[in-house]
Short mmCIF file of N, CA and C in Angstrom, two decimals:
data_model
loop_
_atom_site.label_atom_id
_atom_site.label_comp_id
_atom_site.label_asym_id
_atom_site.label_seq_id
_atom_site.Cartn_x
_atom_site.Cartn_y
_atom_site.Cartn_z
N UNK A 1376 50.74 178.47 53.32
CA UNK A 1376 51.02 179.45 54.93
C UNK A 1376 52.63 178.59 55.32
N UNK A 1377 53.69 179.62 55.14
CA UNK A 1377 54.85 179.14 54.22
C UNK A 1377 55.51 179.47 55.72
N UNK A 1378 54.89 179.39 57.27
CA UNK A 1378 56.11 180.13 58.56
C UNK A 1378 56.60 179.17 59.00
N UNK A 1379 57.56 179.76 60.32
CA UNK A 1379 58.02 178.49 60.08
C UNK A 1379 58.20 178.85 61.83
N UNK A 1380 58.38 177.51 62.42
CA UNK A 1380 57.92 177.70 64.09
C UNK A 1380 59.81 177.34 64.94
N UNK A 1381 60.38 178.60 65.44
CA UNK A 1381 61.82 178.42 65.91
C UNK A 1381 61.58 178.07 67.22
N UNK A 1382 63.19 176.75 68.16
CA UNK A 1382 63.35 177.07 69.09
C UNK A 1382 64.39 177.37 69.03
N UNK A 1383 64.44 178.41 69.73
CA UNK A 1383 66.10 178.94 70.07
C UNK A 1383 66.48 179.07 71.86
N UNK A 1384 67.56 178.04 72.28
CA UNK A 1384 68.47 177.64 73.37
C UNK A 1384 69.39 178.52 72.99
N UNK A 1385 69.51 179.18 74.43
CA UNK A 1385 70.93 180.38 74.15
C UNK A 1385 71.55 179.78 75.85
N UNK A 1386 72.49 178.85 75.41
CA UNK A 1386 73.80 178.55 76.02
C UNK A 1386 72.96 177.04 76.88
N UNK A 1387 72.28 176.23 76.13
CA UNK A 1387 72.20 175.11 77.03
C UNK A 1387 73.01 174.57 77.84
N UNK A 1388 72.78 173.91 78.82
CA UNK A 1388 74.40 173.31 79.60
C UNK A 1388 74.09 171.88 79.85
N UNK A 1389 72.91 171.54 79.89
CA UNK A 1389 72.26 170.09 80.44
C UNK A 1389 72.13 169.12 79.40
N UNK A 1390 73.11 168.01 78.58
CA UNK A 1390 72.55 167.78 77.42
C UNK A 1390 71.09 167.16 77.44
N UNK A 1391 70.95 166.08 78.98
CA UNK A 1391 69.86 165.66 78.44
C UNK A 1391 67.98 166.38 78.38
N UNK A 1392 68.87 167.81 79.12
CA UNK A 1392 67.45 168.55 78.31
C UNK A 1392 67.32 168.72 76.86
N UNK A 1393 68.61 169.21 76.08
CA UNK A 1393 68.67 169.60 74.57
C UNK A 1393 67.82 168.22 73.92
N UNK A 1394 68.63 167.33 74.83
CA UNK A 1394 67.99 165.41 73.94
C UNK A 1394 66.73 165.55 73.29
N UNK A 1395 65.88 165.93 75.30
CA UNK A 1395 64.57 166.17 74.97
C UNK A 1395 63.71 167.41 74.00
N UNK A 1396 63.96 168.33 74.47
CA UNK A 1396 63.59 169.60 73.31
C UNK A 1396 64.17 169.24 71.58
N UNK A 1397 65.30 168.27 71.54
CA UNK A 1397 65.61 168.29 69.82
C UNK A 1397 64.47 167.35 69.01
N UNK A 1398 63.70 166.37 70.60
CA UNK A 1398 62.67 165.18 69.90
C UNK A 1398 61.44 165.74 69.70
N UNK A 1399 61.06 167.46 71.05
CA UNK A 1399 59.46 167.65 70.09
C UNK A 1399 60.44 168.84 69.03
N UNK A 1400 60.86 168.92 68.17
CA UNK A 1400 61.42 169.87 67.66
C UNK A 1400 61.12 168.56 66.32
N UNK A 1401 61.75 167.92 66.40
CA UNK A 1401 62.00 166.82 65.09
C UNK A 1401 60.27 166.80 65.19
N UNK A 1402 59.48 165.70 66.54
CA UNK A 1402 58.14 165.15 65.84
C UNK A 1402 57.03 166.11 65.73
N UNK A 1403 57.65 167.51 65.97
CA UNK A 1403 56.38 169.09 65.51
C UNK A 1403 57.06 169.51 63.75
N UNK A 1404 58.26 169.50 63.46
CA UNK A 1404 59.22 169.99 62.67
C UNK A 1404 59.52 171.10 63.05
N UNK A 1405 59.03 171.52 64.30
CA UNK A 1405 59.77 173.08 64.84
C UNK A 1405 61.74 173.41 64.41
N UNK A 1406 62.62 173.88 63.91
CA UNK A 1406 63.44 174.14 63.81
C UNK A 1406 64.35 174.28 65.49
N UNK A 1407 65.34 174.10 65.35
CA UNK A 1407 65.96 174.01 66.83
C UNK A 1407 67.77 174.77 66.57
N UNK A 1408 68.10 176.41 67.31
CA UNK A 1408 68.48 176.93 67.08
C UNK A 1408 69.64 176.82 67.99
N UNK A 1409 70.76 176.23 68.28
CA UNK A 1409 71.46 176.64 69.18
C UNK A 1409 72.92 177.94 69.89
N UNK A 1410 72.38 178.08 70.62
CA UNK A 1410 74.01 179.33 70.62
C UNK A 1410 74.75 179.28 71.66
N UNK A 1411 75.93 179.08 70.89
CA UNK A 1411 77.05 178.43 72.21
C UNK A 1411 77.18 179.87 73.20
N UNK A 1412 77.73 179.58 74.07
CA UNK A 1412 78.93 177.73 74.30
C UNK A 1412 77.84 177.35 75.10
N UNK A 1413 78.18 176.12 74.43
CA UNK A 1413 77.24 174.74 74.99
C UNK A 1413 77.64 174.09 76.16
N UNK A 1414 77.53 173.89 77.18
CA UNK A 1414 77.22 173.29 78.06
C UNK A 1414 78.01 172.04 78.30
N UNK A 1415 77.88 171.46 77.01
CA UNK A 1415 78.62 169.86 76.39
C UNK A 1415 78.82 170.12 74.80
N UNK A 1416 79.20 168.80 74.67
CA UNK A 1416 79.30 168.46 73.31
C UNK A 1416 78.28 167.92 72.35
N UNK A 1417 78.98 168.39 71.52
CA UNK A 1417 77.04 167.33 70.19
C UNK A 1417 76.59 165.82 70.19
N UNK A 1418 77.96 166.20 70.80
CA UNK A 1418 78.14 163.84 70.89
C UNK A 1418 78.51 163.10 72.13
N UNK A 1419 77.83 163.98 72.63
CA UNK A 1419 77.78 163.31 73.79
C UNK A 1419 76.51 162.13 74.38
N UNK A 1420 76.86 161.05 74.43
CA UNK A 1420 75.98 160.76 74.79
C UNK A 1420 74.37 160.79 75.79
N UNK A 1421 74.55 161.17 76.74
CA UNK A 1421 73.63 162.06 76.96
C UNK A 1421 72.06 162.23 76.19
N UNK A 1422 72.28 163.20 75.25
CA UNK A 1422 72.56 164.01 74.42
C UNK A 1422 71.58 162.60 73.30
N UNK A 1423 72.32 162.25 72.71
CA UNK A 1423 71.59 161.09 71.60
C UNK A 1423 71.13 160.22 72.25
N UNK A 1424 70.50 159.70 73.76
CA UNK A 1424 70.03 158.72 73.74
C UNK A 1424 68.79 159.81 74.15
N UNK A 1425 69.03 160.57 74.57
CA UNK A 1425 67.62 161.96 75.43
C UNK A 1425 67.21 162.06 73.60
N UNK A 1426 67.32 162.40 72.70
CA UNK A 1426 66.93 162.39 71.16
C UNK A 1426 66.52 161.16 70.52
N UNK A 1427 67.20 160.04 71.05
CA UNK A 1427 67.24 158.84 70.28
C UNK A 1427 67.63 158.98 69.03
N UNK A 1428 66.33 158.12 68.03
CA UNK A 1428 67.02 158.66 66.66
C UNK A 1428 66.57 159.64 66.23
N UNK A 1429 66.62 160.44 66.26
CA UNK A 1429 64.93 161.56 66.00
C UNK A 1429 66.55 162.45 64.56
N UNK A 1430 67.49 162.66 65.19
CA UNK A 1430 68.97 163.48 65.49
C UNK A 1430 68.37 163.24 63.68
N UNK A 1431 68.69 162.96 62.77
CA UNK A 1431 68.33 163.06 61.60
C UNK A 1431 67.10 163.64 60.96
N UNK A 1432 65.84 163.48 61.36
CA UNK A 1432 65.04 164.54 60.92
C UNK A 1432 64.44 165.65 61.97
N UNK A 1433 66.17 165.99 62.30
CA UNK A 1433 66.20 167.70 62.92
C UNK A 1433 66.69 168.77 61.69
N UNK A 1434 65.76 170.04 61.81
CA UNK A 1434 66.45 170.97 61.56
C UNK A 1434 67.28 171.94 62.22
N UNK A 1435 68.55 171.77 62.17
CA UNK A 1435 69.30 172.32 63.27
C UNK A 1435 70.11 173.46 63.34
N UNK A 1436 70.27 174.68 63.80
CA UNK A 1436 71.50 175.72 63.47
C UNK A 1436 72.27 176.16 64.97
N UNK A 1437 73.37 176.13 64.54
CA UNK A 1437 74.64 176.22 65.60
C UNK A 1437 75.17 177.82 65.62
N UNK A 1438 75.12 178.40 66.31
CA UNK A 1438 75.45 180.88 66.62
C UNK A 1438 76.80 179.89 67.69
N UNK A 1439 77.86 181.23 67.68
CA UNK A 1439 79.05 181.37 68.19
C UNK A 1439 78.32 181.74 68.64
N UNK A 1440 77.41 182.92 68.63
CA UNK A 1440 76.58 184.02 70.37
C UNK A 1440 75.07 184.90 69.79
N UNK A 1441 74.65 185.06 71.04
CA UNK A 1441 73.60 185.96 70.41
C UNK A 1441 73.44 186.36 69.33
N UNK A 1442 75.01 187.46 68.51
CA UNK A 1442 74.49 188.51 68.31
C UNK A 1442 74.90 187.64 67.14
N UNK A 1443 75.31 186.59 66.60
CA UNK A 1443 75.68 185.75 65.39
C UNK A 1443 73.96 185.39 64.86
N UNK A 1444 73.34 184.98 65.60
CA UNK A 1444 71.48 184.60 65.67
C UNK A 1444 70.65 185.30 65.36
N UNK A 1445 70.93 186.61 65.60
CA UNK A 1445 70.47 187.88 65.42
C UNK A 1445 70.16 188.74 64.19
N UNK A 1446 71.51 188.02 63.57
CA UNK A 1446 72.71 189.04 62.80
C UNK A 1446 71.80 188.04 61.53
N UNK A 1447 71.50 186.22 61.76
CA UNK A 1447 71.01 185.52 60.68
C UNK A 1447 69.56 185.73 59.96
N UNK A 1448 68.64 185.50 61.36
CA UNK A 1448 67.42 185.85 61.77
C UNK A 1448 66.39 187.25 62.14
N UNK A 1449 66.89 187.86 61.02
CA UNK A 1449 66.11 189.40 61.66
C UNK A 1449 64.67 189.49 61.08
N UNK A 1450 63.79 188.54 60.72
CA UNK A 1450 62.54 188.88 60.27
C UNK A 1450 61.72 187.92 61.20
N UNK A 1451 60.83 187.82 61.72
CA UNK A 1451 59.85 187.19 62.39
C UNK A 1451 59.28 188.22 63.83
N UNK A 1452 58.89 186.91 65.05
CA UNK A 1452 58.07 187.43 66.11
C UNK A 1452 59.33 186.40 66.95
N UNK A 1453 59.46 187.11 68.18
CA UNK A 1453 60.43 186.71 68.97
C UNK A 1453 59.88 186.94 69.98
N UNK A 1454 59.27 186.12 70.79
CA UNK A 1454 59.12 186.05 72.01
C UNK A 1454 60.47 185.23 73.45
N UNK A 1455 60.17 185.49 74.17
CA UNK A 1455 61.38 185.03 75.59
C UNK A 1455 60.78 185.12 76.59
N UNK A 1456 60.83 183.22 77.11
CA UNK A 1456 60.25 182.50 78.12
C UNK A 1456 61.19 182.67 78.93
N UNK A 1457 60.97 183.27 80.34
CA UNK A 1457 61.22 183.43 81.15
C UNK A 1457 60.16 183.55 82.36
N UNK A 1458 60.53 183.23 84.01
CA UNK A 1458 59.92 183.42 84.65
C UNK A 1458 59.28 184.71 85.31
N UNK A 1459 60.66 185.63 84.97
CA UNK A 1459 60.35 186.88 84.37
C UNK A 1459 59.45 187.48 84.08
N UNK A 1460 58.98 186.72 82.83
CA UNK A 1460 57.76 187.53 81.80
C UNK A 1460 56.30 188.29 82.93
N UNK A 1461 56.12 189.14 82.35
CA UNK A 1461 54.13 189.43 82.64
C UNK A 1461 53.58 188.92 81.51
N UNK A 1462 53.80 188.24 81.11
CA UNK A 1462 52.48 188.04 79.86
C UNK A 1462 52.46 186.64 80.34
N UNK A 1463 51.33 186.26 80.35
CA UNK A 1463 50.83 184.74 80.31
C UNK A 1463 50.69 183.85 78.62
N UNK A 1464 51.74 183.07 78.61
CA UNK A 1464 52.76 182.01 77.23
C UNK A 1464 51.20 182.14 76.44
N UNK A 1465 49.85 181.56 76.85
CA UNK A 1465 48.97 181.15 76.27
C UNK A 1465 47.52 182.18 76.58
N UNK A 1466 47.87 183.38 76.70
CA UNK A 1466 47.05 185.25 76.10
C UNK A 1466 48.10 185.49 75.20
N UNK A 1467 48.94 184.85 74.67
CA UNK A 1467 49.36 185.32 73.24
C UNK A 1467 49.15 185.18 72.19
N UNK A 1468 49.01 186.03 71.35
CA UNK A 1468 48.51 185.68 69.91
C UNK A 1468 49.81 185.99 69.34
N UNK A 1469 50.30 184.02 68.85
CA UNK A 1469 51.39 184.19 67.26
C UNK A 1469 51.16 183.97 66.17
N UNK A 1470 52.16 185.62 65.74
CA UNK A 1470 51.28 185.21 64.64
C UNK A 1470 51.47 184.09 63.60
N UNK A 1471 50.34 184.00 62.09
CA UNK A 1471 50.59 182.95 61.77
C UNK A 1471 50.99 183.59 60.20
N UNK A 1472 51.35 184.96 59.51
CA UNK A 1472 51.83 185.43 58.78
C UNK A 1472 53.46 185.34 58.81
N UNK A 1473 54.23 185.14 60.07
CA UNK A 1473 55.38 185.22 59.59
C UNK A 1473 56.47 183.82 60.51
N UNK A 1474 57.37 183.52 60.42
CA UNK A 1474 58.16 183.20 61.75
C UNK A 1474 58.42 183.56 62.84
N UNK A 1475 58.10 182.25 63.83
CA UNK A 1475 57.77 182.74 65.07
C UNK A 1475 59.26 182.17 65.97
N UNK A 1476 60.08 182.93 66.57
CA UNK A 1476 61.20 182.39 67.50
C UNK A 1476 60.59 182.23 69.28
N UNK A 1477 61.07 181.01 69.73
CA UNK A 1477 60.26 181.12 71.19
C UNK A 1477 62.14 180.58 71.10
N UNK A 1478 62.49 181.75 72.19
CA UNK A 1478 63.80 181.72 73.22
C UNK A 1478 63.55 181.40 74.24
N UNK A 1479 64.47 180.42 74.63
CA UNK A 1479 65.15 180.27 75.93
C UNK A 1479 65.98 180.44 76.35
N UNK A 1480 66.50 180.74 78.07
CA UNK A 1480 67.70 181.21 78.46
C UNK A 1480 68.68 179.72 78.91
N UNK A 1481 69.53 179.82 79.37
CA UNK A 1481 70.40 178.49 79.69
C UNK A 1481 69.72 178.08 81.17
N UNK A 1482 69.38 176.66 81.55
CA UNK A 1482 69.42 176.12 83.12
C UNK A 1482 69.18 177.04 83.90
N UNK A 1483 70.20 177.23 84.55
CA UNK A 1483 70.62 177.87 85.36
C UNK A 1483 70.91 179.75 86.06
N UNK A 1484 70.68 180.30 84.65
CA UNK A 1484 70.89 181.51 85.08
C UNK A 1484 69.40 182.26 83.96
N UNK A 1485 68.75 181.51 82.87
CA UNK A 1485 67.52 182.16 81.81
C UNK A 1485 68.45 182.91 81.30
N UNK A 1486 67.31 183.73 80.49
CA UNK A 1486 67.97 184.93 79.72
C UNK A 1486 68.18 186.45 80.37
N UNK A 1487 69.42 186.96 79.56
CA UNK A 1487 69.69 188.03 79.99
C UNK A 1487 69.00 188.62 80.62
N UNK A 1488 69.17 189.76 81.36
CA UNK A 1488 67.85 190.74 82.04
C UNK A 1488 67.76 191.64 80.81
N UNK A 1489 69.21 192.55 80.60
CA UNK A 1489 69.11 193.57 79.91
C UNK A 1489 68.34 192.94 78.68
N UNK A 1490 67.97 192.16 77.53
CA UNK A 1490 67.45 191.55 76.35
C UNK A 1490 66.34 191.70 76.82
N UNK A 1491 65.27 191.06 78.43
CA UNK A 1491 64.92 191.17 78.89
C UNK A 1491 63.58 191.97 79.11
N UNK A 1492 64.62 192.97 79.07
CA UNK A 1492 64.44 194.66 79.64
C UNK A 1492 63.79 195.58 78.10
N UNK A 1493 64.73 195.02 77.10
CA UNK A 1493 64.60 195.40 75.97
C UNK A 1493 63.34 195.32 74.81
N UNK A 1494 62.51 194.08 75.61
CA UNK A 1494 61.83 193.77 75.03
C UNK A 1494 60.53 192.89 75.87
N UNK A 1495 60.10 194.52 76.71
CA UNK A 1495 59.01 193.71 77.52
C UNK A 1495 57.75 193.08 77.35
N UNK A 1496 57.44 193.53 76.57
CA UNK A 1496 56.14 193.06 75.37
C UNK A 1496 56.49 191.65 75.06
N UNK A 1497 57.29 191.22 74.92
CA UNK A 1497 57.20 190.32 74.08
C UNK A 1497 57.75 188.90 75.38
N UNK A 1498 58.34 189.04 76.84
CA UNK A 1498 58.20 188.74 77.61
C UNK A 1498 57.18 187.79 78.13
N UNK A 1499 56.93 186.39 78.11
CA UNK A 1499 56.33 185.59 78.04
C UNK A 1499 56.24 184.59 79.55
N UNK A 1500 55.38 184.55 80.18
CA UNK A 1500 55.66 183.22 81.16
C UNK A 1500 54.99 182.47 81.60
N UNK A 1501 55.28 180.84 81.71
CA UNK A 1501 54.87 179.88 82.19
C UNK A 1501 53.94 180.04 83.32
N UNK A 1502 52.94 180.24 83.38
CA UNK A 1502 52.46 180.49 85.50
C UNK A 1502 52.59 179.20 86.26
N UNK A 1503 53.39 179.23 87.72
CA UNK A 1503 53.52 178.56 88.38
C UNK A 1503 54.18 179.26 89.93
N UNK A 1504 53.69 178.42 90.80
CA UNK A 1504 53.94 178.88 91.66
C UNK A 1504 55.04 179.22 92.18
N UNK A 1505 54.85 180.59 92.39
CA UNK A 1505 56.30 181.92 92.77
C UNK A 1505 57.21 182.00 93.84
N UNK A 1506 56.80 180.09 95.01
CA UNK A 1506 58.19 180.09 95.94
C UNK A 1506 58.79 179.17 94.89
N UNK A 1507 59.08 178.92 93.74
CA UNK A 1507 59.69 177.83 93.21
C UNK A 1507 60.93 178.29 92.21
N UNK A 1508 61.69 177.75 92.08
CA UNK A 1508 62.44 178.36 90.66
C UNK A 1508 62.06 178.68 89.69
N UNK A 1509 61.42 177.78 88.59
CA UNK A 1509 61.10 176.86 87.44
C UNK A 1509 60.92 175.89 87.16
N UNK A 1510 60.39 176.22 85.57
CA UNK A 1510 60.06 174.20 85.74
C UNK A 1510 61.83 173.99 84.63
N UNK A 1511 61.69 172.34 84.18
CA UNK A 1511 62.43 172.16 83.35
C UNK A 1511 62.76 172.26 82.45
N UNK A 1512 63.84 172.66 81.58
CA UNK A 1512 64.18 173.38 80.40
C UNK A 1512 63.24 172.98 79.81
N UNK A 1513 63.43 171.65 79.35
CA UNK A 1513 62.46 170.73 77.73
C UNK A 1513 60.87 170.77 78.08
N UNK A 1514 60.28 171.48 80.02
CA UNK A 1514 59.00 171.44 80.00
C UNK A 1514 58.43 172.34 79.53
N UNK A 1515 59.06 173.65 79.34
CA UNK A 1515 58.42 174.80 79.35
C UNK A 1515 58.53 174.89 77.23
N UNK A 1516 59.25 174.43 76.88
CA UNK A 1516 59.90 174.45 75.64
C UNK A 1516 58.85 173.57 75.38
N UNK A 1517 58.40 172.83 75.41
CA UNK A 1517 56.79 171.51 74.77
C UNK A 1517 55.54 172.25 75.37
N UNK A 1518 55.51 173.07 76.68
CA UNK A 1518 54.65 173.53 76.47
C UNK A 1518 53.91 174.54 75.25
N UNK A 1519 55.26 175.63 75.42
CA UNK A 1519 54.87 176.62 74.43
C UNK A 1519 55.14 176.41 72.87
N UNK A 1520 55.65 175.02 72.60
CA UNK A 1520 56.12 174.69 71.43
C UNK A 1520 54.24 173.95 70.80
N UNK A 1521 53.55 173.02 72.02
CA UNK A 1521 51.87 173.08 71.42
C UNK A 1521 51.34 174.11 71.70
N UNK A 1522 51.57 175.25 72.77
CA UNK A 1522 50.97 176.17 72.30
C UNK A 1522 50.24 176.98 70.96
N UNK A 1523 51.68 177.06 70.71
CA UNK A 1523 52.04 177.86 69.18
C UNK A 1523 51.15 176.91 68.07
N UNK A 1524 51.53 175.49 68.53
CA UNK A 1524 50.19 175.09 67.51
C UNK A 1524 49.12 174.43 67.58
N UNK A 1525 49.05 174.93 68.73
CA UNK A 1525 47.49 174.86 68.92
C UNK A 1525 46.77 176.17 68.18
N UNK A 1526 47.10 177.28 68.34
CA UNK A 1526 46.88 178.30 67.77
C UNK A 1526 46.63 178.13 65.85
N UNK A 1527 47.98 177.48 65.44
CA UNK A 1527 47.85 177.75 64.38
C UNK A 1527 47.24 176.20 63.35
N UNK A 1528 46.34 175.51 64.79
CA UNK A 1528 45.63 174.45 64.23
C UNK A 1528 46.70 173.30 63.79
N UNK A 1529 47.50 172.87 64.52
CA UNK A 1529 48.28 172.10 64.08
C UNK A 1529 48.77 171.92 62.89
N UNK A 1530 49.46 172.66 61.65
CA UNK A 1530 49.73 172.66 60.68
C UNK A 1530 50.58 171.34 60.42
N UNK A 1531 50.83 170.39 59.71
CA UNK A 1531 51.09 169.09 58.99
C UNK A 1531 51.88 168.06 60.10
N UNK A 1532 50.65 167.61 61.28
CA UNK A 1532 50.66 167.35 61.80
C UNK A 1532 49.19 165.96 62.16
N UNK A 1533 49.79 165.02 62.40
CA UNK A 1533 48.57 164.16 62.76
C UNK A 1533 47.53 164.41 63.77
N UNK A 1534 46.66 164.38 63.82
CA UNK A 1534 45.06 164.56 65.02
C UNK A 1534 45.27 162.92 65.53
N UNK A 1535 45.49 162.03 64.55
CA UNK A 1535 44.87 160.72 65.05
C UNK A 1535 45.97 159.73 65.16
N UNK A 1536 46.11 158.67 65.85
CA UNK A 1536 46.69 158.09 66.16
C UNK A 1536 46.03 156.37 65.60
N UNK A 1537 46.77 155.14 65.25
CA UNK A 1537 46.26 153.87 64.99
C UNK A 1537 47.34 152.91 66.30
N UNK A 1538 46.77 151.93 66.69
CA UNK A 1538 46.82 150.90 67.28
C UNK A 1538 47.86 150.03 67.33
N UNK A 1539 48.65 148.82 67.10
CA UNK A 1539 49.32 148.05 67.15
C UNK A 1539 48.58 146.88 66.55
N UNK A 1540 47.95 146.40 67.43
CA UNK A 1540 47.29 145.09 67.53
C UNK A 1540 46.04 145.08 67.01
N UNK A 1541 45.19 146.02 67.42
CA UNK A 1541 43.83 146.59 67.07
C UNK A 1541 43.26 147.26 66.12
N UNK A 1542 41.85 147.22 65.24
CA UNK A 1542 41.77 148.69 64.40
C UNK A 1542 40.85 149.34 64.90
N UNK A 1543 40.82 150.28 65.10
CA UNK A 1543 39.91 150.96 65.58
C UNK A 1543 38.24 151.01 65.06
N UNK A 1544 38.26 150.86 63.91
CA UNK A 1544 37.07 150.60 63.58
C UNK A 1544 35.99 149.65 64.13
N UNK A 1545 37.18 148.56 64.58
CA UNK A 1545 36.50 147.70 65.63
C UNK A 1545 36.06 147.93 67.08
N UNK A 1546 37.04 148.82 67.53
CA UNK A 1546 36.23 148.96 68.68
C UNK A 1546 35.21 149.51 69.31
N UNK A 1547 34.54 149.16 70.21
CA UNK A 1547 33.31 149.49 70.94
C UNK A 1547 33.62 150.87 71.49
N UNK A 1548 32.47 151.38 71.09
CA UNK A 1548 32.04 153.53 71.24
C UNK A 1548 31.89 152.92 72.58
N UNK A 1549 32.28 154.00 73.63
CA UNK A 1549 31.74 154.55 74.77
C UNK A 1549 30.94 154.88 74.81
N UNK A 1550 29.24 154.94 75.88
CA UNK A 1550 28.82 156.39 76.40
C UNK A 1550 29.08 157.09 77.03
N UNK A 1551 29.27 157.71 76.26
CA UNK A 1551 29.99 159.18 77.63
C UNK A 1551 28.73 159.85 78.29
N UNK A 1552 27.81 160.18 78.08
CA UNK A 1552 26.57 160.31 78.23
C UNK A 1552 26.20 159.70 79.56
N UNK A 1553 26.11 158.65 79.91
CA UNK A 1553 25.84 157.60 81.13
C UNK A 1553 26.42 157.97 82.01
#
């Protein structure tokens, strides 16, 4: 399987959000696409601090605008994350036979409604209370990324960790039936 998970940020405004998202992309192997104009410079100290030392682990591409992004990424399955979506993100089947693009809008405006209107079946929503505006951008990116990877059975990701001071083989097993 040579498909790729892609995270697309359209005009992100807050460097800390983009830094956190970059870190999520680095640890999961997802490609990051940034659509300009950005609300910060890529040398911003807050962006770098949030992404820690993961910048060299990223597959990142910059685009002047959304039209350039679409012209260079024609094949794939696109899913537009929006509070206006009619489909729940975890009810969607993310195809394994082609690259998947998860598209997120800017923090203060979201995605353009014309784009959403022309792709009603690809607009997805993470359930939340209707009385509140939205989640912080880095949270839905993480939720969506891991939902796709869960459906794909976490390809190339480790499902087990190791202790630094101990060996799991020496640990006492807990009886979960009592």
